Amino acid sequence: MSEVYQTLGKSPKNQVHSKVKSVIVERKSMKKILYTIFALLCGIAIILILHKYNEPPAIEIKATTATISITQPKKVVWLNIFVHGTFGAILGFLSLNNVLKDDVRGTAYRDANKGMRDDAYFFQTQPILKRGLLPIIPSFNIASTDKKILAAYPITKAFDEFLKTTPLNNEEQCYYTFGWSGLISQNCRRFEAVRLFNELQEEITALKKQNIEPKIRIMAHSHGGNLCLNLAAIVPILNTKTFNVFHKYSLEEQADDSIKQMLSVIKTLPPKEQALLEQGQKRFDYVPTEKNFSIDELILLGTPIQQETELFLFSPIFKKIYNVYSTQDSIQQLDWISTKNTASKQRVDAALLARMTKPTDQRIVQIKIMYERQVVMTPEGSQRIITTEKTHPASFFDSLLGSRPSSKDPSHKELWSLSWAAEEYSNKSLQSFLSPLPTIVIMPLILTMLKKHPSLLDVDFNLTPTNNKIALLATKHNDELALDSSIIEASFLEDIKKQITLWETQDISARQNFKMMYQHLKNHK
């Protein structure tokens, strides 16, 4: 073993001394490290103590001091709701006596209508889905509906695309359809108005819980507009502590009578707690409770103006109403069945407007829609629209059969529904450049221009193509000198029309429609 150590140049004794010396050195180094750490900790403690004594004295906050919390601002979201009009109206003649009495319960008309209303065949050309308030994600992609042709999707998408070109797009948009029976009946429209009121109020309440401030824009076609006007009959009833039929709800006799008719509907309904036990749409058939109800914008397209609901146009629950019509629309004026009038009207009477509104009231706007009227330049360089063009509105039966008169102005159907050339036009020269798109999709352009001219309350709009562009010109009603105009690229419109053609259906002719109606009528005999 000693040989080994000698070989290494170290004896056993020297090795022990070396180890002891190493241990002593290590202990001295550790002490230095510990002293250094201790000194640093002492220095930090001294700094903290000095900082503490230099601080101003703390203010004692008592338990009763109010707490200030910083909340996020509410997010504004527009709810765009599409409400369709009368559905399967021609079948009403099968139960005409009951329709005239405004009681269609148990009739062949009502039974056939119920079957048709759930048949997706009738959803192929207009923004209509099943009953109730249904959220919808606009789309040009037919795969989004499992290749089912449901026109609500591309029509709302086209509307949204036009909206994106305007300042209206500064706030978020959501889309819905509201489906109802579509029966020709004042009482049915009142009943459905209660459903819309309750369903919409529940949606508003749910959104507010998410810190969303909803704004409501309802776009309604034909008698869907009268359904929406009936919303104004509900609030006066809720503002009384008792549902008293002898109460005077309005100084206007006709309005008072219509509100009492609504009261007779509401009195048949259960309280909300009981209705919530029901399934489907019946869960919304309850006595409304929310008094603070309002609609930011109500857009009526081809709505028959009738004495039963006309005065509701002036209700404060509607912050803004746009009455959109076309002189080419014959259907709008033909309903003498569900009104006490001999016929319905296209416009609100000027005398009634003068009596019911103040000069500063800008809530009601009347809008006439024209397509492709001639535009000329005046010597002063202004644009002039030739509005004296003679038009020949289609008759009731012409409209039902899909035939076209001489003018390109939109028909009752074209205000709201897709119109395919094979279905609508025997003479293609009468096909509007906007076809197959309905008027409703360009409403964002019209709303934008009207917001620039808030005092323009009776206006004519002409939409016409010119030099690879589309010009929208506004004039005062029955005037010819353009007050304002906006331009969109023709390529933008053509791209939307190209997307829409993916949703074209092959057989939606008047003949096929009658065939489908007859089938549902047979099924419910």
Coordinates of C-alpha atoms in Angstrom, one line a residue:
M1 CA 0.0 0.0 0.0
S2 CA 2.9 2.4 0.9
E3 CA 4.3 1.7 -2.6
V4 CA 1.1 2.9 -4.1
Y5 CA 1.2 6.2 -2.1
Q6 CA 4.9 6.7 -3.0
T7 CA 4.0 6.2 -6.6
L8 CA 1.4 9.0 -6.3
G9 CA 3.9 11.1 -4.4
K10 CA 1.8 11.2 -1.2
S11 CA 2.1 9.3 2.0
P12 CA -0.9 8.3 4.2
K13 CA 0.0 11.0 6.7
N14 CA 0.3 13.8 4.1
Q15 CA -3.1 12.7 2.7
V16 CA -4.9 13.2 6.0
H17 CA -3.3 16.6 6.6
S18 CA -4.4 17.7 3.1
K19 CA -8.0 16.7 3.8
V20 CA -8.1 18.5 7.1
K21 CA -6.7 21.7 5.6
S22 CA -9.3 21.5 2.7
V23 CA -12.2 21.2 5.2
I24 CA -11.0 24.3 7.2
V25 CA -10.8 26.3 3.9
E26 CA -14.3 25.3 2.9
R27 CA -15.7 26.3 6.4
K28 CA -14.1 29.7 6.1
S29 CA -15.6 30.2 2.6
M30 CA -19.1 29.2 3.9
K31 CA -18.9 31.7 6.8
K32 CA -18.0 34.5 4.3
I33 CA -21.1 33.6 2.2
L34 CA -23.4 33.5 5.2
Y35 CA -22.0 36.9 6.5
T36 CA -22.6 38.4 3.0
I37 CA -26.2 37.1 2.8
F38 CA -26.9 38.3 6.4
A39 CA -25.5 41.8 5.5
L40 CA -27.7 42.0 2.4
L41 CA -30.8 41.1 4.4
C42 CA -30.0 43.7 7.0
G43 CA -29.6 46.3 4.3
I44 CA -33.0 45.5 2.7
A45 CA -34.7 45.6 6.1
I46 CA -33.2 49.0 6.8
I47 CA -34.4 50.4 3.4
L48 CA -38.0 49.0 4.0
I49 CA -38.1 50.6 7.5
L50 CA -37.0 54.0 6.3
H51 CA -39.5 53.8 3.4
K52 CA -42.3 53.0 5.8
Y53 CA -41.6 56.0 8.1
N54 CA -41.4 58.3 5.1
E55 CA -44.9 57.3 3.8
P56 CA -47.9 59.6 4.5
P57 CA -50.3 58.3 7.1
A58 CA -52.9 55.9 5.8
I59 CA -56.5 57.0 5.6
E60 CA -58.9 54.7 7.4
I61 CA -61.8 53.7 5.2
K62 CA -64.9 52.8 7.2
A63 CA -67.1 49.9 6.3
T64 CA -69.8 52.3 5.2
T65 CA -67.6 53.9 2.5
A66 CA -69.2 53.5 -1.0
T67 CA -67.2 51.1 -3.3
I68 CA -66.6 52.5 -6.8
S69 CA -66.4 49.8 -9.4
I70 CA -65.3 50.3 -13.0
T71 CA -67.7 48.5 -15.4
Q72 CA -67.2 47.8 -19.0
P73 CA -69.4 49.9 -21.4
K74 CA -72.3 48.0 -22.9
K75 CA -71.9 46.6 -26.3
V76 CA -74.5 47.8 -28.9
V77 CA -75.8 45.1 -31.1
W78 CA -78.6 45.5 -33.7
L79 CA -81.1 42.7 -34.0
N80 CA -82.4 42.6 -37.6
I81 CA -85.7 40.7 -37.6
F82 CA -87.4 39.6 -40.8
V83 CA -91.2 39.1 -40.5
H84 CA -93.0 37.6 -43.5
G85 CA -96.5 38.4 -44.7
T86 CA -99.7 36.5 -45.4
F87 CA -99.1 32.9 -46.2
G88 CA -101.3 30.8 -48.6
A89 CA -103.8 33.7 -48.9
I90 CA -105.6 32.2 -51.9
L91 CA -106.9 29.4 -49.7
G92 CA -108.8 32.0 -47.6
F93 CA -111.5 32.1 -50.3
L94 CA -112.3 28.4 -49.5
S95 CA -113.6 29.6 -46.1
L96 CA -114.6 33.1 -47.1
N97 CA -117.5 33.4 -44.7
N98 CA -115.3 32.6 -41.7
V99 CA -112.6 34.9 -42.9
L100 CA -115.1 37.7 -43.2
K101 CA -116.2 37.0 -39.6
D102 CA -112.5 37.0 -38.5
D103 CA -112.9 33.5 -37.1
V104 CA -111.0 30.8 -39.0
R105 CA -110.9 28.2 -36.2
G106 CA -111.7 24.7 -37.5
T107 CA -111.8 25.8 -41.1
A108 CA -110.3 24.0 -44.1
Y109 CA -108.3 27.1 -44.7
R110 CA -106.7 27.1 -41.3
D111 CA -105.9 23.3 -41.4
A112 CA -104.4 23.5 -44.9
N113 CA -102.4 26.6 -43.8
K114 CA -101.0 24.7 -40.8
G115 CA -99.6 22.0 -43.0
M116 CA -98.2 24.4 -45.6
R117 CA -96.6 26.5 -42.9
D118 CA -94.3 23.6 -41.9
D119 CA -93.4 22.7 -45.5
A120 CA -89.9 23.8 -46.5
Y121 CA -91.0 24.0 -50.2
F122 CA -92.6 27.4 -49.4
F123 CA -89.3 28.6 -47.8
Q124 CA -87.4 28.7 -51.1
T125 CA -87.9 32.3 -52.3
Q126 CA -88.5 34.5 -49.2
P127 CA -86.9 35.1 -45.8
I128 CA -89.2 32.7 -43.9
L129 CA -88.4 29.8 -41.6
K130 CA -90.4 27.9 -39.0
R131 CA -92.6 29.7 -36.5
G132 CA -91.1 31.8 -33.8
L133 CA -88.1 34.1 -33.3
L134 CA -85.2 32.1 -34.8
P135 CA -81.6 33.4 -34.9
I136 CA -79.9 32.9 -38.3
I137 CA -76.4 33.2 -39.6
P138 CA -76.5 34.8 -43.0
S139 CA -74.7 32.8 -45.7
F140 CA -74.2 32.4 -49.4
N141 CA -72.9 28.8 -48.8
I142 CA -75.7 26.3 -49.5
A143 CA -73.8 23.7 -47.5
S144 CA -74.7 25.7 -44.4
T145 CA -78.3 24.4 -44.7
D146 CA -77.3 20.9 -45.8
K147 CA -78.1 22.0 -49.4
K148 CA -81.7 22.8 -48.5
I149 CA -82.9 25.8 -50.4
L150 CA -83.9 28.2 -47.7
A151 CA -84.0 31.7 -49.1
A152 CA -83.7 33.4 -45.6
Y153 CA -80.0 32.6 -45.6
P154 CA -78.8 34.2 -48.9
I155 CA -81.3 37.1 -48.6
T156 CA -80.1 38.1 -45.2
K157 CA -76.5 37.7 -46.4
A158 CA -77.1 40.0 -49.4
F159 CA -78.7 42.5 -47.0
D160 CA -75.6 42.2 -44.7
E161 CA -73.2 42.7 -47.7
F162 CA -75.0 45.9 -48.7
L163 CA -75.0 47.1 -45.0
K164 CA -71.2 46.5 -44.8
T165 CA -70.7 49.2 -47.5
T166 CA -72.4 51.8 -45.3
P167 CA -71.8 53.5 -41.9
L168 CA -74.5 51.3 -40.4
N169 CA -71.8 48.6 -40.2
N170 CA -70.1 50.5 -37.4
E171 CA -72.1 48.4 -34.9
E172 CA -72.5 44.7 -34.7
Q173 CA -75.4 43.0 -36.5
C174 CA -77.4 39.9 -35.6
Y175 CA -80.2 38.4 -37.7
Y176 CA -83.5 36.6 -37.0
T177 CA -86.6 35.5 -38.7
F178 CA -90.0 35.6 -37.0
G179 CA -92.4 33.1 -38.4
W180 CA -96.2 33.2 -37.8
S181 CA -99.3 31.5 -39.3
G182 CA -99.8 34.1 -42.1
L183 CA -103.6 33.7 -41.9
I184 CA -105.8 36.5 -43.2
S185 CA -107.2 37.5 -39.9
Q186 CA -107.0 40.6 -37.6
N187 CA -107.4 38.4 -34.5
C188 CA -104.7 36.0 -35.6
R189 CA -102.3 38.9 -36.2
R190 CA -103.1 40.3 -32.7
F191 CA -102.4 36.9 -31.2
E192 CA -99.1 36.5 -33.1
A193 CA -98.1 40.0 -32.0
V194 CA -98.3 38.9 -28.4
R195 CA -96.0 36.0 -29.2
L196 CA -93.5 38.3 -30.9
F197 CA -93.7 40.8 -28.0
N198 CA -93.0 38.0 -25.4
E199 CA -90.4 36.2 -27.4
L200 CA -88.5 39.4 -28.4
Q201 CA -88.6 40.6 -24.8
E202 CA -87.1 37.4 -23.5
E203 CA -84.3 37.7 -26.1
I204 CA -83.6 41.3 -25.1
T205 CA -83.5 40.3 -21.4
A206 CA -81.0 37.5 -22.1
L207 CA -78.7 39.8 -24.2
K208 CA -78.7 42.5 -21.5
K209 CA -77.5 39.9 -19.0
Q210 CA -74.4 39.5 -21.3
N211 CA -73.8 43.3 -21.0
I212 CA -75.2 43.8 -24.5
E213 CA -77.4 46.8 -25.4
P214 CA -79.7 45.5 -28.1
K215 CA -81.3 47.8 -30.7
I216 CA -84.2 46.5 -32.7
R217 CA -84.7 46.8 -36.4
I218 CA -87.8 44.9 -37.7
M219 CA -88.3 44.5 -41.5
A220 CA -91.9 43.3 -42.2
H221 CA -93.6 42.4 -45.5
S222 CA -97.3 42.8 -46.3
H223 CA -99.5 41.9 -43.3
G224 CA -96.4 41.0 -41.3
G225 CA -96.2 44.8 -41.0
N226 CA -99.7 45.0 -39.5
L227 CA -98.7 42.2 -37.1
C228 CA -95.8 44.4 -35.9
L229 CA -98.0 47.5 -35.6
N230 CA -100.2 45.6 -33.2
L231 CA -97.3 45.6 -30.8
A232 CA -98.3 49.2 -30.1
A233 CA -101.7 47.9 -28.7
I234 CA -100.1 45.9 -26.0
V235 CA -98.2 48.6 -24.0
P236 CA -101.3 50.8 -23.2
I237 CA -103.0 47.7 -21.7
L238 CA -100.0 47.0 -19.6
N239 CA -99.9 50.6 -18.3
T240 CA -103.3 50.1 -16.7
K241 CA -103.5 48.3 -13.4
T242 CA -106.5 46.4 -14.4
F243 CA -107.6 44.9 -17.7
N244 CA -110.8 47.0 -17.9
V245 CA -112.8 46.8 -21.2
F246 CA -114.5 50.1 -20.2
H247 CA -111.2 52.0 -19.8
K248 CA -110.5 54.7 -22.4
Y249 CA -107.1 53.7 -23.8
S250 CA -107.0 56.3 -26.6
L251 CA -108.8 59.5 -27.4
E252 CA -108.9 58.2 -31.0
E253 CA -112.0 56.0 -31.3
Q254 CA -110.5 53.6 -33.9
A255 CA -107.3 53.2 -31.9
D256 CA -109.2 52.6 -28.7
D257 CA -111.4 50.0 -30.4
S258 CA -108.3 48.2 -31.7
I259 CA -106.6 48.2 -28.3
K260 CA -109.7 46.7 -26.7
Q261 CA -109.7 44.0 -29.4
M262 CA -106.1 43.2 -28.3
L263 CA -107.3 43.2 -24.7
S264 CA -109.9 40.5 -25.6
V265 CA -107.0 38.4 -26.9
I266 CA -104.7 39.0 -23.9
K267 CA -107.5 38.1 -21.4
T268 CA -107.6 34.6 -22.8
L269 CA -103.9 34.0 -21.9
P270 CA -102.4 32.4 -18.8
P271 CA -99.7 34.0 -16.6
K272 CA -96.1 33.5 -17.7
E273 CA -95.3 30.9 -15.0
Q274 CA -98.0 28.6 -16.4
A275 CA -97.2 29.1 -20.1
L276 CA -93.5 28.2 -19.5
L277 CA -94.7 24.6 -18.8
E278 CA -95.9 24.3 -22.4
Q279 CA -93.8 23.2 -25.4
G280 CA -92.9 25.1 -28.6
Q281 CA -94.5 28.4 -29.4
K282 CA -97.2 27.9 -26.8
R283 CA -94.7 28.7 -24.1
F284 CA -94.8 32.3 -25.3
D285 CA -98.6 32.5 -25.1
Y286 CA -98.9 34.4 -21.8
V287 CA -99.9 37.8 -20.5
P288 CA -97.1 40.2 -21.4
T289 CA -95.4 41.9 -18.4
E290 CA -92.7 44.3 -19.7
K291 CA -93.9 47.9 -20.1
N292 CA -90.6 49.4 -21.2
F293 CA -90.7 48.0 -24.7
S294 CA -89.6 49.9 -27.9
I295 CA -88.6 49.3 -31.5
D296 CA -85.8 51.4 -32.9
E297 CA -86.7 51.0 -36.5
L298 CA -89.7 49.4 -38.2
I299 CA -89.5 49.0 -41.9
L300 CA -92.8 48.2 -43.6
L301 CA -92.6 46.8 -47.2
G302 CA -95.9 46.6 -49.1
T303 CA -97.9 46.7 -45.9
P304 CA -101.6 47.3 -46.5
I305 CA -102.4 50.5 -44.5
Q306 CA -105.7 49.7 -42.7
Q307 CA -107.8 51.7 -40.2
E308 CA -107.4 48.9 -37.6
T309 CA -103.6 49.6 -37.2
E310 CA -103.0 52.9 -39.0
L311 CA -103.1 55.0 -35.8
F312 CA -100.5 52.6 -34.2
L313 CA -97.9 54.2 -36.6
F314 CA -97.9 57.2 -34.2
S315 CA -97.2 55.1 -31.1
P316 CA -94.2 56.1 -29.1
I317 CA -92.9 52.5 -28.9
F318 CA -91.8 53.0 -32.6
K319 CA -88.8 55.4 -32.7
K320 CA -88.7 55.4 -36.5
I321 CA -91.0 53.9 -39.1
Y322 CA -90.3 53.6 -42.8
N323 CA -93.3 52.9 -45.1
V324 CA -91.9 51.4 -48.3
Y325 CA -94.2 50.9 -51.3
S326 CA -94.2 50.7 -55.1
T327 CA -96.9 51.9 -57.5
Q328 CA -96.4 48.5 -59.3
D329 CA -97.7 46.7 -56.2
S330 CA -101.3 45.8 -56.7
I331 CA -101.7 43.3 -53.9
Q332 CA -101.1 45.9 -51.2
Q333 CA -104.3 47.7 -51.9
L334 CA -106.6 44.7 -52.6
D335 CA -107.2 43.5 -49.0
W336 CA -110.9 44.4 -48.4
I337 CA -111.5 41.1 -46.5
S338 CA -109.6 41.6 -43.2
T339 CA -110.5 45.3 -42.8
K340 CA -113.5 47.5 -42.3
N341 CA -112.2 49.7 -45.2
T342 CA -113.4 49.0 -48.7
A343 CA -109.7 48.6 -49.6
S344 CA -106.3 49.0 -48.1
K345 CA -103.9 51.9 -48.8
Q346 CA -100.3 52.3 -49.8
R347 CA -99.6 55.6 -48.0
V348 CA -100.5 57.2 -44.7
D349 CA -102.9 60.1 -45.4
A350 CA -101.3 63.5 -45.3
A351 CA -104.2 64.9 -43.3
L352 CA -103.8 62.2 -40.7
L353 CA -100.0 62.9 -40.5
A354 CA -100.7 66.6 -40.0
R355 CA -103.2 65.9 -37.3
M356 CA -101.2 63.3 -35.4
T357 CA -97.7 64.7 -35.6
K358 CA -95.9 67.9 -34.7
P359 CA -94.0 69.8 -37.4
T360 CA -90.7 68.7 -35.8
D361 CA -91.8 65.1 -35.6
Q362 CA -89.5 63.1 -38.0
R363 CA -90.5 59.6 -36.9
I364 CA -92.5 58.5 -40.0
V365 CA -91.0 58.4 -43.5
Q366 CA -92.8 57.4 -46.6
I367 CA -90.7 55.9 -49.4
K368 CA -91.7 55.1 -53.0
I369 CA -89.4 52.7 -54.8
M370 CA -88.7 53.0 -58.6
Y371 CA -86.4 51.0 -60.9
E372 CA -84.6 52.2 -64.0
R373 CA -86.5 55.5 -64.5
Q374 CA -84.8 57.7 -67.1
V375 CA -82.3 60.2 -65.6
V376 CA -81.3 63.3 -67.5
M377 CA -79.0 66.3 -66.7
T378 CA -80.5 69.8 -66.4
P379 CA -78.7 72.8 -67.9
E380 CA -77.6 73.7 -64.4
G381 CA -75.8 70.3 -64.1
S382 CA -78.3 68.7 -61.7
Q383 CA -79.8 65.2 -62.2
R384 CA -83.4 65.0 -63.1
I385 CA -85.5 61.8 -62.9
I386 CA -88.4 61.3 -65.3
T387 CA -91.0 60.1 -62.8
T388 CA -94.0 60.7 -65.1
E389 CA -93.4 57.3 -66.8
K390 CA -96.8 55.5 -67.2
T391 CA -97.1 52.3 -65.3
H392 CA -99.7 49.6 -65.4
P393 CA -99.8 47.7 -62.2
A394 CA -100.5 44.0 -62.4
S395 CA -103.9 42.8 -61.5
F396 CA -104.5 40.5 -58.6
F397 CA -104.6 37.5 -60.8
D398 CA -101.7 38.6 -62.9
S399 CA -99.6 38.8 -59.7
L400 CA -100.8 35.4 -58.5
L401 CA -99.9 33.8 -61.9
G402 CA -96.5 35.6 -62.1
S403 CA -97.1 37.7 -65.2
R404 CA -95.5 41.1 -65.5
P405 CA -96.9 44.4 -66.6
S406 CA -94.9 47.0 -68.5
S407 CA -93.0 48.7 -65.7
K408 CA -89.8 47.5 -64.0
D409 CA -90.8 48.9 -60.6
P410 CA -91.0 46.2 -58.0
S411 CA -94.1 44.2 -57.5
H412 CA -95.5 43.1 -54.1
K413 CA -93.4 39.9 -54.3
E414 CA -90.3 41.6 -55.6
L415 CA -90.1 43.9 -52.5
W416 CA -89.4 40.8 -50.4
S417 CA -88.8 37.6 -52.3
L418 CA -86.3 36.2 -54.8
S419 CA -87.6 36.3 -58.4
W420 CA -86.2 34.0 -60.9
A421 CA -86.5 34.8 -64.6
A422 CA -88.0 31.5 -65.6
E423 CA -90.7 32.0 -63.0
E424 CA -91.5 35.7 -63.3
Y425 CA -90.8 37.0 -66.8
S426 CA -92.4 35.9 -70.0
N427 CA -90.7 39.0 -71.5
K428 CA -87.1 39.2 -70.4
S429 CA -86.9 42.9 -71.3
L430 CA -89.1 43.6 -68.3
Q431 CA -86.7 41.9 -65.9
S432 CA -85.1 44.4 -63.5
F433 CA -81.3 44.7 -63.4
L434 CA -81.7 43.9 -59.6
S435 CA -83.4 40.5 -60.3
P436 CA -83.4 38.1 -58.7
L437 CA -82.7 40.2 -55.6
P438 CA -85.6 41.7 -53.7
T439 CA -85.8 45.4 -52.7
I440 CA -85.3 44.6 -49.1
V441 CA -81.5 43.9 -49.6
I442 CA -80.8 47.5 -50.7
M443 CA -82.5 49.0 -47.7
P444 CA -79.2 49.8 -46.0
L445 CA -78.3 52.2 -48.8
I446 CA -81.7 53.9 -48.5
L447 CA -81.5 54.1 -44.7
T448 CA -78.0 55.6 -44.9
M449 CA -79.1 58.4 -47.3
L450 CA -82.2 59.2 -45.2
K451 CA -80.0 59.5 -42.0
K452 CA -78.1 62.2 -43.9
H453 CA -81.4 64.0 -44.5
P454 CA -83.6 63.6 -41.4
S455 CA -86.1 66.2 -42.5
L456 CA -86.9 64.3 -45.7
L457 CA -90.1 62.5 -44.7
D458 CA -91.8 61.9 -48.1
V459 CA -89.3 60.7 -50.7
D460 CA -89.0 58.8 -54.0
F461 CA -86.0 56.6 -54.7
N462 CA -84.9 55.6 -58.2
L463 CA -82.3 52.8 -58.6
T464 CA -80.8 52.6 -62.1
P465 CA -77.7 51.2 -63.7
T466 CA -75.3 53.6 -65.5
N467 CA -71.7 53.3 -66.8
N468 CA -70.8 50.1 -64.9
K469 CA -72.3 51.6 -61.7
I470 CA -75.6 51.6 -59.9
A471 CA -77.0 55.0 -59.0
L472 CA -79.5 55.5 -56.2
L473 CA -81.2 58.9 -56.5
A474 CA -83.5 60.5 -54.0
T475 CA -86.1 63.2 -54.7
K476 CA -89.0 64.7 -52.8
H477 CA -92.2 62.9 -53.4
N478 CA -93.5 63.5 -56.9
D479 CA -90.6 65.9 -57.6
E480 CA -88.0 65.2 -60.3
L481 CA -84.9 67.1 -59.2
A482 CA -82.5 64.8 -57.3
L483 CA -81.6 65.9 -53.8
D484 CA -78.9 63.3 -53.2
S485 CA -77.4 60.2 -54.8
S486 CA -75.1 57.3 -53.9
I487 CA -73.1 55.0 -56.2
I488 CA -72.2 51.4 -55.9
E489 CA -70.1 49.4 -58.4
A490 CA -72.0 47.2 -60.8
S491 CA -69.4 44.5 -60.2
F492 CA -70.4 44.4 -56.5
L493 CA -74.0 43.8 -57.4
E494 CA -73.1 41.2 -60.0
D495 CA -71.0 39.3 -57.5
I496 CA -73.9 39.1 -55.0
K497 CA -76.3 38.0 -57.8
K498 CA -73.8 35.3 -58.8
Q499 CA -73.7 34.0 -55.2
I500 CA -77.5 34.0 -55.1
T501 CA -77.9 31.8 -58.2
L502 CA -76.5 28.9 -56.2
W503 CA -79.8 28.9 -54.4
E504 CA -82.0 28.9 -57.5
T505 CA -84.7 26.3 -57.4
Q506 CA -86.1 24.6 -60.5
D507 CA -89.9 24.5 -60.0
I508 CA -91.5 27.3 -58.1
S509 CA -93.9 28.2 -60.8
A510 CA -97.5 29.4 -59.9
R511 CA -98.7 26.1 -61.2
Q512 CA -96.5 24.1 -58.9
N513 CA -97.5 26.4 -56.0
F514 CA -101.2 25.6 -56.6
K515 CA -100.4 21.9 -56.8
M516 CA -98.6 22.0 -53.4
M517 CA -101.5 24.0 -51.9
Y518 CA -104.0 21.5 -53.2
Q519 CA -102.0 18.6 -51.7
H520 CA -102.1 20.2 -48.3
L521 CA -105.8 20.9 -48.7
K522 CA -106.4 17.2 -49.4
N523 CA -104.3 16.1 -46.5
H524 CA -106.5 18.1 -44.0
K525 CA -109.9 17.2 -45.3

